[in-house]
Amino acid sequence: MTEAPPPPAAVPWRLVLLLGALTAFGPMSIDMYLSSFPSIARTLHTGPEQTQATLAAFFAGMAIGQIVYGPASDRFGRRPPVLIGIGVFVVASAVCALAPSIETLIAARFVQALGACAGPVIARAVVRDRFSHADTARVLSLMTLIMGLAPVLAPQLGGVVQFVAGWRGVFWTLVGFGALIGLWVVVSLTESRSAETEAQARAENPLQAYVALFGMRRLMGYAIAGTLNGAVLFTYISGAPDLVMGTYGHTPLVFNLIFAFNAVGIIGASQVNRWLLRRSLPDQVLSKASIASIVAALLLTLAAWTGWGGQWTVLPLLFMALSIYGLMGGNTMAGALSVDPRRAGSISALMGSASFGAGALASWAGGLLHDGTPRPVAGVMFACLVGSALAIFFLALPGANKSQV
């Protein structure tokens, strides 16, 4: 007999809106400037490879910075690290806006990411501080709804700002965004770290915490699955401009619309996930979504390699493969955070850092394999989703227990 999930807790909407905004630092910083790549290259007298490096530098900064913020939030509380991160983000965004060369922009993007990554790390830890495993998955799906507005609105906003004020205006807009969210945190975010979490953090250094986490088989299953699913998303983000505007010859406006449409698919699936979690446990949803993702990615890969239907087959299948991410992201994160709630900050950091690290590698692989067709994007996505499924079925689910509820 299938175990029923517990009834959902009441949703604290003000907190969810704030935490969703904190998780939007990364998407806003990425999606607002993607259509500015040609303008940046012209202004700074560089080629597409170095312009693409500004995105890779941001991914690297997001991967590295989270390693620090997670343990720091367990030891010193959730508020101080997130405020420091937002401050770094605001200053680095201003440097990006003033960058006189591509080298300066690449370096500033790296530092900008070091600040941006504080938001999602600590937002996820705050959710686990306040909710059970099942409710964590539900709240993370709600946060995806809010965070998902960034990929929908940011490209459009970025296009308008670029038209009015150039690509530098895009980064000044990010300065304003960071300052506004920072003020919101000061006014509204109360401390949520538990005494048990503080005691655990003070009893070990960050390295000891990460070593302990790496020894947890079930956690590693969720972490690998979440990491590879994140790599799928970042493969798409880094490859989409060239695929849509280069291979298929669409304008930046059409690219922004396609990008927004795919983001709507992810948001929609995340809300379907909330509905499913009223009837099923997070791991039950995760296992079925994993199988569906492999089927979608396999069909996408076949279409990409055979050329059957061209973009009219590839783009809809890409939408399907990406949408399923909305069913998996929150459930892998909730599963990982349920393994050891005392180290929620460190687990959040590990999951986020690994995801961006894998995203940087996947983006690099997609660029290395670039051949002017959708094959590299499809192939990398398929390989990542197969690896994710193996981690779910052979590491995470065999160790599942009553902590789900």
Short mmCIF file of C-alpha atoms in Angstrom, two decimals:
data_model
loop_
_atom_site.label_atom_id
_atom_site.label_comp_id
_atom_site.label_asym_id
_atom_site.label_seq_id
_atom_site.Cartn_x
_atom_site.Cartn_y
_atom_site.Cartn_z
CA MET A 1 0.00 0.00 0.00
CA THR A 2 1.41 3.42 -1.00
CA GLU A 3 2.26 5.64 1.92
CA ALA A 4 0.28 8.89 1.91
CA PRO A 5 2.04 12.21 2.47
CA PRO A 6 1.15 14.38 5.47
CA PRO A 7 -1.29 17.27 4.98
CA PRO A 8 0.51 20.42 3.77
CA ALA A 9 1.43 23.19 6.17
CA ALA A 10 0.05 26.70 5.75
CA VAL A 11 2.09 28.77 3.31
CA PRO A 12 3.84 31.85 4.80
CA TRP A 13 3.59 33.88 1.62
CA ARG A 14 5.70 36.85 2.72
CA LEU A 15 8.60 34.58 3.59
CA VAL A 16 8.21 32.56 0.38
CA LEU A 17 8.23 35.75 -1.72
CA LEU A 18 11.41 36.95 -0.04
CA LEU A 19 13.18 33.61 -0.34
CA GLY A 20 12.10 33.36 -3.97
CA ALA A 21 13.62 36.77 -4.61
CA LEU A 22 16.88 35.64 -3.00
CA THR A 23 17.06 32.64 -5.31
CA ALA A 24 16.52 34.95 -8.32
CA PHE A 25 19.96 36.60 -8.06
CA GLY A 26 21.52 33.99 -10.34
CA PRO A 27 18.79 33.88 -13.02
CA MET A 28 18.54 37.68 -13.11
CA SER A 29 22.30 38.05 -13.50
CA ILE A 30 22.41 35.47 -16.28
CA ASP A 31 19.23 35.99 -18.25
CA MET A 32 19.16 39.78 -18.38
CA TYR A 33 22.36 40.05 -20.40
CA LEU A 34 22.28 37.01 -22.71
CA SER A 35 20.86 38.98 -25.63
CA SER A 36 23.54 41.66 -25.03
CA PHE A 37 26.38 39.34 -26.08
CA PRO A 38 26.76 40.83 -29.59
CA SER A 39 26.70 44.39 -28.18
CA ILE A 40 29.28 43.57 -25.50
CA ALA A 41 31.57 42.02 -28.11
CA ARG A 42 31.35 45.12 -30.32
CA THR A 43 31.84 47.63 -27.50
CA LEU A 44 34.78 45.84 -25.90
CA HIS A 45 36.33 44.83 -29.26
CA THR A 46 36.36 41.12 -28.59
CA GLY A 47 35.03 37.89 -30.04
CA PRO A 48 32.17 35.58 -29.06
CA GLU A 49 34.52 33.19 -27.23
CA GLN A 50 35.64 35.83 -24.71
CA THR A 51 32.11 37.16 -24.35
CA GLN A 52 30.98 33.59 -23.57
CA ALA A 53 33.74 33.49 -20.94
CA THR A 54 31.84 36.12 -18.91
CA LEU A 55 29.10 33.51 -18.46
CA ALA A 56 31.56 30.74 -17.60
CA ALA A 57 33.19 33.04 -15.02
CA PHE A 58 29.81 33.63 -13.41
CA PHE A 59 29.12 29.89 -13.23
CA ALA A 60 32.53 29.34 -11.62
CA GLY A 61 31.91 32.07 -9.04
CA MET A 62 28.52 30.60 -8.17
CA ALA A 63 30.12 27.18 -7.68
CA ILE A 64 32.99 28.39 -5.50
CA GLY A 65 31.19 30.96 -3.36
CA GLN A 66 28.48 28.62 -2.13
CA ILE A 67 31.06 26.40 -0.45
CA VAL A 68 31.81 29.27 1.94
CA TYR A 69 28.32 30.62 2.59
CA GLY A 70 26.77 27.29 3.60
CA PRO A 71 28.95 26.49 6.64
CA ALA A 72 29.10 30.19 7.54
CA SER A 73 25.31 30.34 7.73
CA ASP A 74 25.25 27.25 9.96
CA ARG A 75 27.76 28.83 12.33
CA PHE A 76 26.93 32.55 12.30
CA GLY A 77 23.26 32.50 11.34
CA ARG A 78 21.39 33.05 8.10
CA ARG A 79 21.20 36.86 8.07
CA PRO A 80 24.87 38.03 8.23
CA PRO A 81 26.19 35.94 5.31
CA VAL A 82 23.31 36.82 3.00
CA LEU A 83 23.72 40.54 3.67
CA ILE A 84 27.46 40.32 3.01
CA GLY A 85 26.80 38.46 -0.22
CA ILE A 86 24.28 41.04 -1.42
CA GLY A 87 26.78 43.82 -0.67
CA VAL A 88 29.44 42.09 -2.77
CA PHE A 89 26.92 41.61 -5.57
CA VAL A 90 25.96 45.29 -5.67
CA VAL A 91 29.58 46.51 -5.79
CA ALA A 92 30.63 43.95 -8.42
CA SER A 93 27.59 44.76 -10.58
CA ALA A 94 28.68 48.42 -10.60
CA VAL A 95 32.18 47.35 -11.70
CA CYS A 96 30.61 45.30 -14.51
CA ALA A 97 28.69 48.38 -15.65
CA LEU A 98 31.91 50.42 -15.74
CA ALA A 99 34.18 47.71 -17.21
CA PRO A 100 36.63 49.20 -19.77
CA SER A 101 37.72 45.81 -21.15
CA ILE A 102 36.53 42.24 -21.52
CA GLU A 103 39.13 41.09 -18.99
CA THR A 104 37.69 43.45 -16.36
CA LEU A 105 34.18 42.29 -17.16
CA ILE A 106 35.14 38.62 -16.82
CA ALA A 107 36.78 39.26 -13.42
CA ALA A 108 33.87 41.39 -12.21
CA ARG A 109 31.36 38.73 -13.28
CA PHE A 110 33.24 36.18 -11.19
CA VAL A 111 33.09 38.44 -8.11
CA GLN A 112 29.45 39.29 -8.86
CA ALA A 113 28.66 35.57 -8.70
CA LEU A 114 30.52 35.25 -5.38
CA GLY A 115 27.94 37.66 -3.99
CA ALA A 116 24.91 36.36 -5.89
CA CYS A 117 25.29 32.79 -4.64
CA ALA A 118 24.63 33.76 -1.01
CA GLY A 119 20.93 34.24 -1.77
CA PRO A 120 19.96 30.75 -2.98
CA VAL A 121 22.19 28.93 -0.48
CA ILE A 122 20.68 30.64 2.52
CA ALA A 123 17.13 30.67 1.13
CA ARG A 124 17.16 26.87 0.87
CA ALA A 125 18.62 26.53 4.36
CA VAL A 126 15.90 28.80 5.79
CA VAL A 127 13.24 26.59 4.17
CA ARG A 128 14.67 23.48 5.81
CA ASP A 129 14.94 25.34 9.14
CA ARG A 130 11.19 25.90 9.11
CA PHE A 131 9.63 22.92 7.29
CA SER A 132 9.54 19.11 7.16
CA HIS A 133 10.82 17.10 4.18
CA ALA A 134 7.47 17.01 2.34
CA ASP A 135 6.69 20.67 3.08
CA THR A 136 10.22 21.65 2.08
CA ALA A 137 9.58 20.14 -1.36
CA ARG A 138 6.28 22.04 -1.62
CA VAL A 139 7.80 25.37 -0.55
CA LEU A 140 10.76 24.92 -2.91
CA SER A 141 8.26 24.40 -5.73
CA LEU A 142 6.55 27.65 -4.75
CA MET A 143 9.93 29.39 -4.74
CA THR A 144 10.51 28.02 -8.24
CA LEU A 145 7.32 29.78 -9.28
CA ILE A 146 8.72 33.08 -8.02
CA MET A 147 12.30 32.47 -9.14
CA GLY A 148 10.97 31.31 -12.49
CA LEU A 149 9.65 34.77 -13.22
CA ALA A 150 13.27 35.83 -13.68
CA PRO A 151 13.87 33.76 -16.85
CA VAL A 152 10.48 34.93 -18.15
CA LEU A 153 10.84 38.63 -17.38
CA ALA A 154 14.61 39.17 -17.24
CA PRO A 155 15.31 38.65 -20.97
CA GLN A 156 12.49 41.03 -21.87
CA LEU A 157 13.61 43.60 -19.31
CA GLY A 158 17.21 43.16 -20.41
CA GLY A 159 16.22 43.74 -24.03
CA VAL A 160 14.36 46.94 -23.18
CA VAL A 161 17.17 48.25 -20.95
CA GLN A 162 19.77 47.44 -23.60
CA PHE A 163 17.74 49.32 -26.22
CA VAL A 164 17.40 52.38 -23.96
CA ALA A 165 20.71 52.40 -22.06
CA GLY A 166 22.98 49.80 -23.69
CA TRP A 167 24.42 46.69 -22.09
CA ARG A 168 25.98 48.75 -19.29
CA GLY A 169 22.48 49.80 -18.28
CA VAL A 170 21.66 46.13 -17.74
CA PHE A 171 24.29 45.92 -15.01
CA TRP A 172 23.13 49.19 -13.43
CA THR A 173 19.68 47.60 -13.26
CA LEU A 174 21.22 44.68 -11.37
CA VAL A 175 22.78 47.17 -8.93
CA GLY A 176 19.29 48.46 -8.18
CA PHE A 177 17.87 44.95 -7.89
CA GLY A 178 20.53 43.94 -5.36
CA ALA A 179 20.05 47.06 -3.27
CA LEU A 180 16.27 46.58 -3.18
CA ILE A 181 16.45 42.93 -2.11
CA GLY A 182 19.13 43.76 0.48
CA LEU A 183 16.82 46.33 2.08
CA TRP A 184 14.00 43.74 2.07
CA VAL A 185 16.24 41.26 3.91
CA VAL A 186 17.19 43.83 6.54
CA VAL A 187 13.54 44.64 7.21
CA SER A 188 11.88 41.22 6.92
CA LEU A 189 14.19 38.20 7.27
CA THR A 190 14.30 36.91 10.86
CA GLU A 191 16.92 34.46 12.07
CA SER A 192 15.85 30.82 11.66
CA ARG A 193 18.96 28.77 12.41
CA SER A 194 18.33 26.34 15.25
CA ALA A 195 20.43 25.89 18.37
CA GLU A 196 21.20 22.32 17.23
CA THR A 197 22.56 23.59 13.91
CA GLU A 198 24.73 26.18 15.65
CA ALA A 199 26.08 23.59 18.09
CA GLN A 200 26.89 21.18 15.28
CA ALA A 201 28.64 23.92 13.27
CA ARG A 202 30.75 25.00 16.23
CA ALA A 203 31.73 21.39 16.99
CA GLU A 204 33.38 20.95 13.57
CA ASN A 205 35.17 23.01 10.96
CA PRO A 206 33.71 23.36 7.44
CA LEU A 207 36.03 20.71 6.04
CA GLN A 208 34.88 18.19 8.65
CA ALA A 209 31.26 19.02 7.82
CA TYR A 210 31.78 18.37 4.11
CA VAL A 211 33.71 15.15 4.78
CA ALA A 212 30.80 13.93 6.91
CA LEU A 213 28.32 14.76 4.15
CA PHE A 214 30.34 12.94 1.51
CA GLY A 215 30.10 9.82 3.65
CA MET A 216 26.29 9.75 3.47
CA ARG A 217 25.25 7.47 0.61
CA ARG A 218 21.68 8.69 0.33
CA LEU A 219 22.75 12.34 0.39
CA MET A 220 25.26 11.67 -2.38
CA GLY A 221 22.48 10.13 -4.48
CA TYR A 222 20.34 13.25 -4.19
CA ALA A 223 23.39 15.47 -4.67
CA ILE A 224 24.56 13.75 -7.85
CA ALA A 225 21.01 13.73 -9.25
CA GLY A 226 20.48 17.40 -8.43
CA THR A 227 23.91 18.29 -9.79
CA LEU A 228 23.35 16.60 -13.12
CA ASN A 229 19.86 18.05 -13.44
CA GLY A 230 21.36 21.48 -12.84
CA ALA A 231 23.93 20.74 -15.53
CA VAL A 232 21.07 20.08 -17.96
CA LEU A 233 19.64 23.52 -17.25
CA PHE A 234 22.99 25.27 -17.60
CA THR A 235 23.79 23.39 -20.80
CA TYR A 236 20.61 24.83 -22.24
CA ILE A 237 21.29 28.35 -20.92
CA SER A 238 24.80 28.51 -22.37
CA GLY A 239 23.90 26.86 -25.67
CA ALA A 240 20.53 28.51 -26.32
CA PRO A 241 21.77 31.85 -27.75
CA ASP A 242 23.90 30.18 -30.42
CA LEU A 243 21.31 27.48 -31.15
CA VAL A 244 18.33 29.82 -31.52
CA MET A 245 20.01 32.92 -33.00
CA GLY A 246 22.91 31.20 -34.77
CA THR A 247 21.81 27.76 -35.96
CA TYR A 248 18.14 28.65 -36.50
CA GLY A 249 18.72 32.32 -37.42
CA HIS A 250 16.12 33.91 -35.15
CA THR A 251 16.30 37.51 -33.93
CA PRO A 252 17.11 38.44 -30.30
CA LEU A 253 13.42 39.19 -29.76
CA VAL A 254 12.39 35.71 -30.87
CA PHE A 255 15.18 34.22 -28.74
CA ASN A 256 13.85 36.06 -25.68
CA LEU A 257 10.34 34.76 -26.38
CA ILE A 258 11.54 31.15 -26.76
CA PHE A 259 13.64 31.48 -23.63
CA ALA A 260 10.66 32.83 -21.70
CA PHE A 261 8.38 30.07 -23.03
CA ASN A 262 10.77 27.38 -21.80
CA ALA A 263 10.94 29.08 -18.41
CA VAL A 264 7.15 28.97 -18.24
CA GLY A 265 7.38 25.21 -18.84
CA ILE A 266 9.71 24.80 -15.85
CA ILE A 267 7.47 26.98 -13.67
CA GLY A 268 4.37 25.07 -14.72
CA ALA A 269 5.96 21.72 -13.94
CA SER A 270 7.05 22.96 -10.51
CA GLN A 271 3.43 23.80 -9.72
CA VAL A 272 2.29 20.41 -10.99
CA ASN A 273 4.83 19.06 -8.51
CA ARG A 274 3.03 20.85 -5.67
CA TRP A 275 -0.21 19.16 -6.74
CA LEU A 276 1.45 15.75 -6.99
CA LEU A 277 2.96 16.14 -3.51
CA ARG A 278 -0.56 16.25 -2.07
CA ARG A 279 -0.95 12.64 -3.19
CA SER A 280 2.58 11.23 -3.31
CA LEU A 281 5.85 11.46 -1.39
CA PRO A 282 8.71 13.49 -2.92
CA ASP A 283 10.75 10.38 -3.75
CA GLN A 284 7.80 8.80 -5.55
CA VAL A 285 7.44 11.85 -7.77
CA LEU A 286 11.19 11.99 -8.28
CA SER A 287 11.49 8.42 -9.53
CA LYS A 288 8.73 8.81 -12.14
CA ALA A 289 9.95 12.23 -13.28
CA SER A 290 13.44 10.82 -13.76
CA ILE A 291 12.18 8.16 -16.17
CA ALA A 292 10.12 10.76 -18.06
CA SER A 293 13.17 13.03 -18.38
CA ILE A 294 15.23 10.27 -19.99
CA VAL A 295 12.49 9.55 -22.52
CA ALA A 296 12.23 13.25 -23.46
CA ALA A 297 16.00 13.66 -23.72
CA LEU A 298 16.32 10.50 -25.82
CA LEU A 299 13.72 11.77 -28.28
CA LEU A 300 15.49 15.14 -28.38
CA THR A 301 18.83 13.47 -29.09
CA LEU A 302 17.34 11.35 -31.90
CA ALA A 303 15.76 14.44 -33.47
CA ALA A 304 19.01 16.39 -33.18
CA TRP A 305 21.12 13.66 -34.76
CA THR A 306 18.72 12.69 -37.54
CA GLY A 307 17.64 16.24 -38.34
CA TRP A 308 14.06 15.02 -38.62
CA GLY A 309 11.67 17.96 -38.47
CA GLY A 310 14.43 20.50 -37.90
CA GLN A 311 13.75 23.17 -35.30
CA TRP A 312 10.03 22.34 -35.28
CA THR A 313 10.89 19.02 -33.64
CA VAL A 314 13.97 20.02 -31.65
CA LEU A 315 12.52 23.08 -29.90
CA PRO A 316 9.30 21.37 -28.66
CA LEU A 317 11.31 18.38 -27.39
CA LEU A 318 13.75 20.75 -25.71
CA PHE A 319 10.75 22.37 -24.01
CA MET A 320 9.59 18.95 -22.76
CA ALA A 321 13.01 17.95 -21.43
CA LEU A 322 13.46 21.27 -19.64
CA SER A 323 9.94 21.31 -18.18
CA ILE A 324 10.55 18.05 -16.35
CA TYR A 325 13.31 19.86 -14.44
CA GLY A 326 10.47 21.54 -12.54
CA LEU A 327 9.44 18.12 -11.21
CA MET A 328 12.94 17.16 -10.13
CA GLY A 329 14.80 20.20 -8.82
CA GLY A 330 12.76 20.79 -5.66
CA ASN A 331 12.47 17.09 -4.82
CA THR A 332 16.20 16.36 -5.08
CA MET A 333 16.97 19.41 -2.93
CA ALA A 334 14.29 18.52 -0.34
CA GLY A 335 15.56 14.95 -0.20
CA ALA A 336 19.13 16.07 0.39
CA LEU A 337 18.15 18.57 3.09
CA SER A 338 16.16 15.87 4.88
CA VAL A 339 19.19 13.61 5.34
CA ASP A 340 20.89 15.80 7.98
CA PRO A 341 18.91 18.96 8.87
CA ARG A 342 21.59 20.04 11.36
CA ARG A 343 23.91 20.75 8.43
CA ALA A 344 21.24 22.36 6.21
CA GLY A 345 23.48 25.28 5.22
CA SER A 346 26.36 23.02 4.24
CA ILE A 347 24.06 20.67 2.31
CA SER A 348 22.47 23.60 0.48
CA ALA A 349 25.94 24.88 -0.40
CA LEU A 350 27.13 21.47 -1.54
CA MET A 351 24.10 20.99 -3.78
CA GLY A 352 24.26 24.46 -5.29
CA SER A 353 28.02 24.50 -5.74
CA ALA A 354 28.09 21.10 -7.39
CA SER A 355 25.23 22.09 -9.69
CA PHE A 356 26.99 25.22 -10.93
CA GLY A 357 30.32 23.38 -11.18
CA ALA A 358 28.73 20.69 -13.31
CA GLY A 359 26.96 23.40 -15.27
CA ALA A 360 30.28 25.06 -16.07
CA LEU A 361 31.73 21.71 -17.20
CA ALA A 362 28.65 20.88 -19.26
CA SER A 363 28.75 24.32 -20.88
CA TRP A 364 32.43 23.80 -21.66
CA ALA A 365 31.68 20.37 -23.14
CA GLY A 366 28.88 21.82 -25.25
CA GLY A 367 31.24 24.51 -26.55
CA LEU A 368 33.99 21.99 -27.24
CA LEU A 369 31.59 19.80 -29.21
CA HIS A 370 30.00 22.76 -31.00
CA ASP A 371 29.30 21.93 -34.65
CA GLY A 372 26.54 24.37 -35.58
CA THR A 373 23.79 21.82 -34.87
CA PRO A 374 21.66 20.98 -31.79
CA ARG A 375 23.56 17.70 -31.33
CA PRO A 376 25.98 18.88 -28.61
CA VAL A 377 23.24 20.38 -26.44
CA ALA A 378 21.01 17.31 -26.84
CA GLY A 379 23.84 14.83 -26.27
CA VAL A 380 25.13 16.50 -23.11
CA MET A 381 21.60 16.79 -21.71
CA PHE A 382 20.87 13.11 -22.37
CA ALA A 383 24.13 11.96 -20.73
CA CYS A 384 23.44 14.10 -17.65
CA LEU A 385 19.88 12.81 -17.24
CA VAL A 386 20.99 9.17 -17.51
CA GLY A 387 23.57 9.81 -14.78
CA SER A 388 20.92 11.53 -12.67
CA ALA A 389 18.57 8.55 -12.95
CA LEU A 390 21.32 6.12 -11.95
CA ALA A 391 22.06 8.20 -8.84
CA ILE A 392 18.38 8.34 -7.88
CA PHE A 393 17.66 4.62 -8.27
CA PHE A 394 20.95 3.18 -6.97
CA LEU A 395 21.96 5.67 -4.26
CA ALA A 396 19.12 7.91 -3.07
CA LEU A 397 16.00 5.75 -3.16
CA PRO A 398 17.42 2.49 -1.70
CA GLY A 399 18.22 4.43 1.50
CA ALA A 400 14.92 6.29 1.72
CA ASN A 401 13.13 6.11 5.05
CA LYS A 402 10.42 7.73 7.12
CA SER A 403 12.30 11.05 7.15
CA GLN A 404 10.33 11.89 4.03
CA VAL A 405 7.42 12.97 6.13
#
